Coordinates of C-alpha atoms in Angstrom, one line a residue:
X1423 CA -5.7 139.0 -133.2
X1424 CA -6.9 142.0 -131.3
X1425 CA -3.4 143.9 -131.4
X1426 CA -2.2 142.6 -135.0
X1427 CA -5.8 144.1 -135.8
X1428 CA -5.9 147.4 -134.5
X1429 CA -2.4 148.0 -133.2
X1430 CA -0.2 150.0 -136.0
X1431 CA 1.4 152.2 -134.2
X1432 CA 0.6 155.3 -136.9
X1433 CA -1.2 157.0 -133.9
X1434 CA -4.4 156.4 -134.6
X1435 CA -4.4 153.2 -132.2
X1436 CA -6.6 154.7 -129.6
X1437 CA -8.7 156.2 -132.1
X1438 CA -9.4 152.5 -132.9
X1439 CA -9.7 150.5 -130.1
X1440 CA -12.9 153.6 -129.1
X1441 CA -14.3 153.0 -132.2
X1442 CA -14.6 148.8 -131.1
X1443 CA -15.4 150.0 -127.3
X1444 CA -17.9 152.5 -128.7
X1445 CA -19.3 149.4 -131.3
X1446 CA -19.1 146.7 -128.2
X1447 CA -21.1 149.7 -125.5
X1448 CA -24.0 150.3 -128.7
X1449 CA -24.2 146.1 -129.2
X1450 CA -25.0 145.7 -125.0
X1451 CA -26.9 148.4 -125.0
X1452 CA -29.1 147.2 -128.2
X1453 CA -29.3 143.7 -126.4
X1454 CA -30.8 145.7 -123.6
X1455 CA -33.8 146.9 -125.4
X1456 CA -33.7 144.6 -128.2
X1457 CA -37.5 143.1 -127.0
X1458 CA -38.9 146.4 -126.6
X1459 CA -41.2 147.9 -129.5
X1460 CA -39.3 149.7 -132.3
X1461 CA -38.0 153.4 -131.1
X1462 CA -35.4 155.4 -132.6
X1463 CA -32.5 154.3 -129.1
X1464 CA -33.5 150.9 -130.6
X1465 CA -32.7 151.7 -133.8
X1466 CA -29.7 154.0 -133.4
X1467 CA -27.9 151.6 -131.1
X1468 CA -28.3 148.4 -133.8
X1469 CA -27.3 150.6 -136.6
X1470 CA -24.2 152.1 -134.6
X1471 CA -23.0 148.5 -133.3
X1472 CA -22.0 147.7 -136.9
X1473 CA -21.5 150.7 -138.4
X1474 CA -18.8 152.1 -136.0
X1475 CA -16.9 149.7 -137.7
X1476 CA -16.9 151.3 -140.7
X1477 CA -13.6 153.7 -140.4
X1478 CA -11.6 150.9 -139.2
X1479 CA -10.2 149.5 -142.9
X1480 CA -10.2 153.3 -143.6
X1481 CA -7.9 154.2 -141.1
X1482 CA -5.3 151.7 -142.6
X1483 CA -5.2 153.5 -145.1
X1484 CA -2.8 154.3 -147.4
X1485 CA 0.1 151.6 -145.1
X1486 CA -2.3 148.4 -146.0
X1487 CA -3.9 147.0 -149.5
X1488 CA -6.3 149.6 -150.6
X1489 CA -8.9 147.3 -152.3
X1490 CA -9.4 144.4 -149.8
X1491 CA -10.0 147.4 -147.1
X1492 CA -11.9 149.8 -149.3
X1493 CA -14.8 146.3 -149.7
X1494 CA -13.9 145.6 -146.0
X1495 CA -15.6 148.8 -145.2
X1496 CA -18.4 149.0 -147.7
X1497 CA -19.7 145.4 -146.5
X1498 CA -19.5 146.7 -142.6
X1499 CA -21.4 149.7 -144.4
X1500 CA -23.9 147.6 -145.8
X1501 CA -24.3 145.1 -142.9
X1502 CA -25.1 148.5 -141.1
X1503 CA -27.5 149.4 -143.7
X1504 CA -29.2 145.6 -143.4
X1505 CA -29.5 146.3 -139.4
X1506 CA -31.4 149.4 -139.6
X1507 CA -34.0 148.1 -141.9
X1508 CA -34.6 145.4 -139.9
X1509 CA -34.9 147.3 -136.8
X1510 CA -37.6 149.6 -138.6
X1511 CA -40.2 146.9 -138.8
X1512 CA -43.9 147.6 -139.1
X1513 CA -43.2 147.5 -143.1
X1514 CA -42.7 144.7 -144.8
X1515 CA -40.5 145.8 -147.7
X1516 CA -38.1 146.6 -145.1
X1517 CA -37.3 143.1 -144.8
X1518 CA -36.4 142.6 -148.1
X1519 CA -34.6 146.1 -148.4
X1520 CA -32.5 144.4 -145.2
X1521 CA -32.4 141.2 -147.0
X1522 CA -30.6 142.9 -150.0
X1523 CA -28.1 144.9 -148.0
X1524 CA -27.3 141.6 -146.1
X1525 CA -26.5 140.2 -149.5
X1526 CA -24.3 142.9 -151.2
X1527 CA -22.4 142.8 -147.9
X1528 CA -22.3 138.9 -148.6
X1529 CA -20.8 139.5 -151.7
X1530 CA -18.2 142.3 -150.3
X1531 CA -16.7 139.7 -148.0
X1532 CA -17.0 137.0 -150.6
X1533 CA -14.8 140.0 -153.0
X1534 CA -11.8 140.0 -150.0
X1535 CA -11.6 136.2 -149.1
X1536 CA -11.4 134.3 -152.0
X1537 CA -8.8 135.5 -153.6
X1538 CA -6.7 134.4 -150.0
X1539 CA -8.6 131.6 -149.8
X1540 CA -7.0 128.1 -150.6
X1541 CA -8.8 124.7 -149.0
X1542 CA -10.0 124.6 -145.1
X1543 CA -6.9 122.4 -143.4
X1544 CA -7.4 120.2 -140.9
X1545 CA -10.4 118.3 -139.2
X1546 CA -11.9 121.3 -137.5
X1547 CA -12.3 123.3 -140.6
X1548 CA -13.2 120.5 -142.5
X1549 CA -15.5 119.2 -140.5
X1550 CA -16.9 123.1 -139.9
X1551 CA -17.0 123.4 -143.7
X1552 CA -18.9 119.8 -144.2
X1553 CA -21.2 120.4 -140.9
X1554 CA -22.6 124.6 -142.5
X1555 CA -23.2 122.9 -146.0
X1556 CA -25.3 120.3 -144.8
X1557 CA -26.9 122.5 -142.3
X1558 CA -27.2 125.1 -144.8
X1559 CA -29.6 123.0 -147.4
X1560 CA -31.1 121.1 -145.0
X1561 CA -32.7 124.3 -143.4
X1562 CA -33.8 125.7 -146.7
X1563 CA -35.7 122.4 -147.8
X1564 CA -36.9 122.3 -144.6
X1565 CA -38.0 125.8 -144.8
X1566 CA -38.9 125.6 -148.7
X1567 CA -42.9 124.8 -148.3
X1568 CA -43.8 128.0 -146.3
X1569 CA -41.1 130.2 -148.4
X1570 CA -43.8 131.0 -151.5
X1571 CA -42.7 133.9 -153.5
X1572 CA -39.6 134.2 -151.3
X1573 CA -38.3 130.9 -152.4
X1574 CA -35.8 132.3 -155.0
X1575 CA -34.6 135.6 -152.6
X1576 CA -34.0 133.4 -149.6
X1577 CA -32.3 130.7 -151.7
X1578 CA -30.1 133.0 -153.0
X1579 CA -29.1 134.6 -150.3
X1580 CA -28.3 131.4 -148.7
X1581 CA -26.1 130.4 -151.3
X1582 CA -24.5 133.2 -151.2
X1583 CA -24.1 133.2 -147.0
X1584 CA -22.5 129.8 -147.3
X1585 CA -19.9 130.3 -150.0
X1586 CA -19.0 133.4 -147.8
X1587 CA -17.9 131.0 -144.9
X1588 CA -16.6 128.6 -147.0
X1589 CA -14.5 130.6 -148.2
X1590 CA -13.7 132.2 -144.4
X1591 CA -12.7 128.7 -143.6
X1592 CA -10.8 127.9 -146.1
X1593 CA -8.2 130.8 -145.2
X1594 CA -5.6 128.7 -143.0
X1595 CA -4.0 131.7 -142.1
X1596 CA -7.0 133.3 -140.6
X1597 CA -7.9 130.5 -138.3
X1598 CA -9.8 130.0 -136.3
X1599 CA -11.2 133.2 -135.8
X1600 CA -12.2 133.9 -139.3
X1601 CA -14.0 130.9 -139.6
X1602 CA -16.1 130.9 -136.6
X1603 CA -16.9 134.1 -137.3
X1604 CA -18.7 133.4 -140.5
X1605 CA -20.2 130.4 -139.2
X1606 CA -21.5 132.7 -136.4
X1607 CA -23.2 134.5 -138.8
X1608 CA -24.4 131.8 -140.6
X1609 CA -25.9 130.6 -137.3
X1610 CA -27.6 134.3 -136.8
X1611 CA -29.3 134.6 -140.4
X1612 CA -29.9 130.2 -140.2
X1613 CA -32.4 131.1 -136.8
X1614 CA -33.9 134.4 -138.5
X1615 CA -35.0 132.4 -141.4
X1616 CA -36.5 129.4 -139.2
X1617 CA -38.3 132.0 -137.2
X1618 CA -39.8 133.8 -139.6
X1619 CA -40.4 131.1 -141.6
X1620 CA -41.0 128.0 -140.1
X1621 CA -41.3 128.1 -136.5
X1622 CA -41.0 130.2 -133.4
X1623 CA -37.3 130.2 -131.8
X1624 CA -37.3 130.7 -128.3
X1625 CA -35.1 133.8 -127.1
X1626 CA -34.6 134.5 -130.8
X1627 CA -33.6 138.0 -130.3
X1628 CA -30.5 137.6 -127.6
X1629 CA -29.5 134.4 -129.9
X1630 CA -29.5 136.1 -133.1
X1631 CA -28.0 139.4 -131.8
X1632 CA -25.1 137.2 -130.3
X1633 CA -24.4 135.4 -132.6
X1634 CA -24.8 137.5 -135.1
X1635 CA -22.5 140.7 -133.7
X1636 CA -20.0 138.0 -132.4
X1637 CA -19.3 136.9 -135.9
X1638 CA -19.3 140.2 -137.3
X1639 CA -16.7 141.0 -135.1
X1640 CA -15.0 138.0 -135.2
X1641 CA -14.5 138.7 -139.1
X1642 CA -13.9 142.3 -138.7
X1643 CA -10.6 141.6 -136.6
X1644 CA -9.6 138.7 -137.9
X1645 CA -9.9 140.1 -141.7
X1646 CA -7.9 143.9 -140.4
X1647 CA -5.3 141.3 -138.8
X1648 CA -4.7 139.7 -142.3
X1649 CA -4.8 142.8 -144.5
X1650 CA -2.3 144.8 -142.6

């Protein structure tokens, strides 16, 4: 996956493969400080883990479909965008302006995979597919009591998060890195929204930051490896 990914041989192979060291250093380092209070190294690095990811469908360009890479790197830009917010804290809009870029990049990868995707095939990916649904509603009417206003954003955006790895899983081609990926970030967003809204999660931050850049990552190769 890794070489059908970022190996082309156009010359701009080692270009990529610093951009993912560059992305993979700024993720440790971020895990590193990630319990300190907010500070602009805190900030830069979780911003930079993601959004070094950005030229990588761009690079591709014009050998590879245009479209499917063009969304490919507008929803690492906006999963980027949702990081920095988050790390800003202190402000509570900032949450919901993270919330909102975490969607529209949602959406972006939701634009790229269903038109590849088919029906998940065979037990893993069914059972995957079966095991996030279930997961998926049971953890927002579990969480629906203490959601108040928030009932209709988080609901949405958890619809939204699960189509986006059915759909992953239900790309045979792409398996099974595409489909662990997406339930990876399912996972990540699944134990921010229990923390913040029903109960503390012990070593949230390392869990969701694992979890979370793993499945980005995961995608992010897995989805280059497919569009090439």
């Amino acid at each position: 996956m890794f070489e059908a990914a970022l190996m082309r041989g156009d010359g701009l192979d080692g270009l990529r493969v610093l951009l993912v060291a560059l992305s993979l250093a700024a993720s440790i380092g971020y895990l590193a400080v990630e319990s300190r209070p907010p500070s602009s190294l805190r900030t830069g690095l979780k911003t930079a883990a993601i959004g070094l990811w950005v030229p990588l469908p761009l690079l591709a360009l014009p050998d590879a479909a245009a479209l499917p890479l063009a969304l490919l790197a507008f929803a690492f830009f906006l999963s980027s965008a949702g990081d920095f917010f988050l790390a800003l804290k202190g402000d509570a809009r900032n949450f919901t302006r993270g919330l909102l870029a975490f969607l529209a990049a949602h959406l972006f990868y939701l634009a790229i995979m269903v038109p590849l995707a088919s029906r998940p095939e065979g037990l893993v990916a069914n059972a995957a597919s079966l095991v996030t649904g279930a997961g998926a509603l049971a953890l927002y009417f579990w969480l629906r009591p203490n959601l108040g206003k928030n009932q209709l954003p988080v609901g949405v955006y958890l619809v939204t998060i699960l189509f986006m790895a059915l759909a992953a899983l239900a790309i045979p081609a792409a398996q099974p890195w595409l489909g662990l990926g997406a339930v990876l970030f399912v996972i990540s967003d699944g134990v921010i929204a229990a923390d913040k809204f029903g109960r503390p999660i012990p070593f949230r931050g390392p869990i969701v930051w694992t979890t979370y850049y793993g499945g980005q990552a995961l995608m992010a190769l897995s989805l280059m490896a497919l569009l090439r």
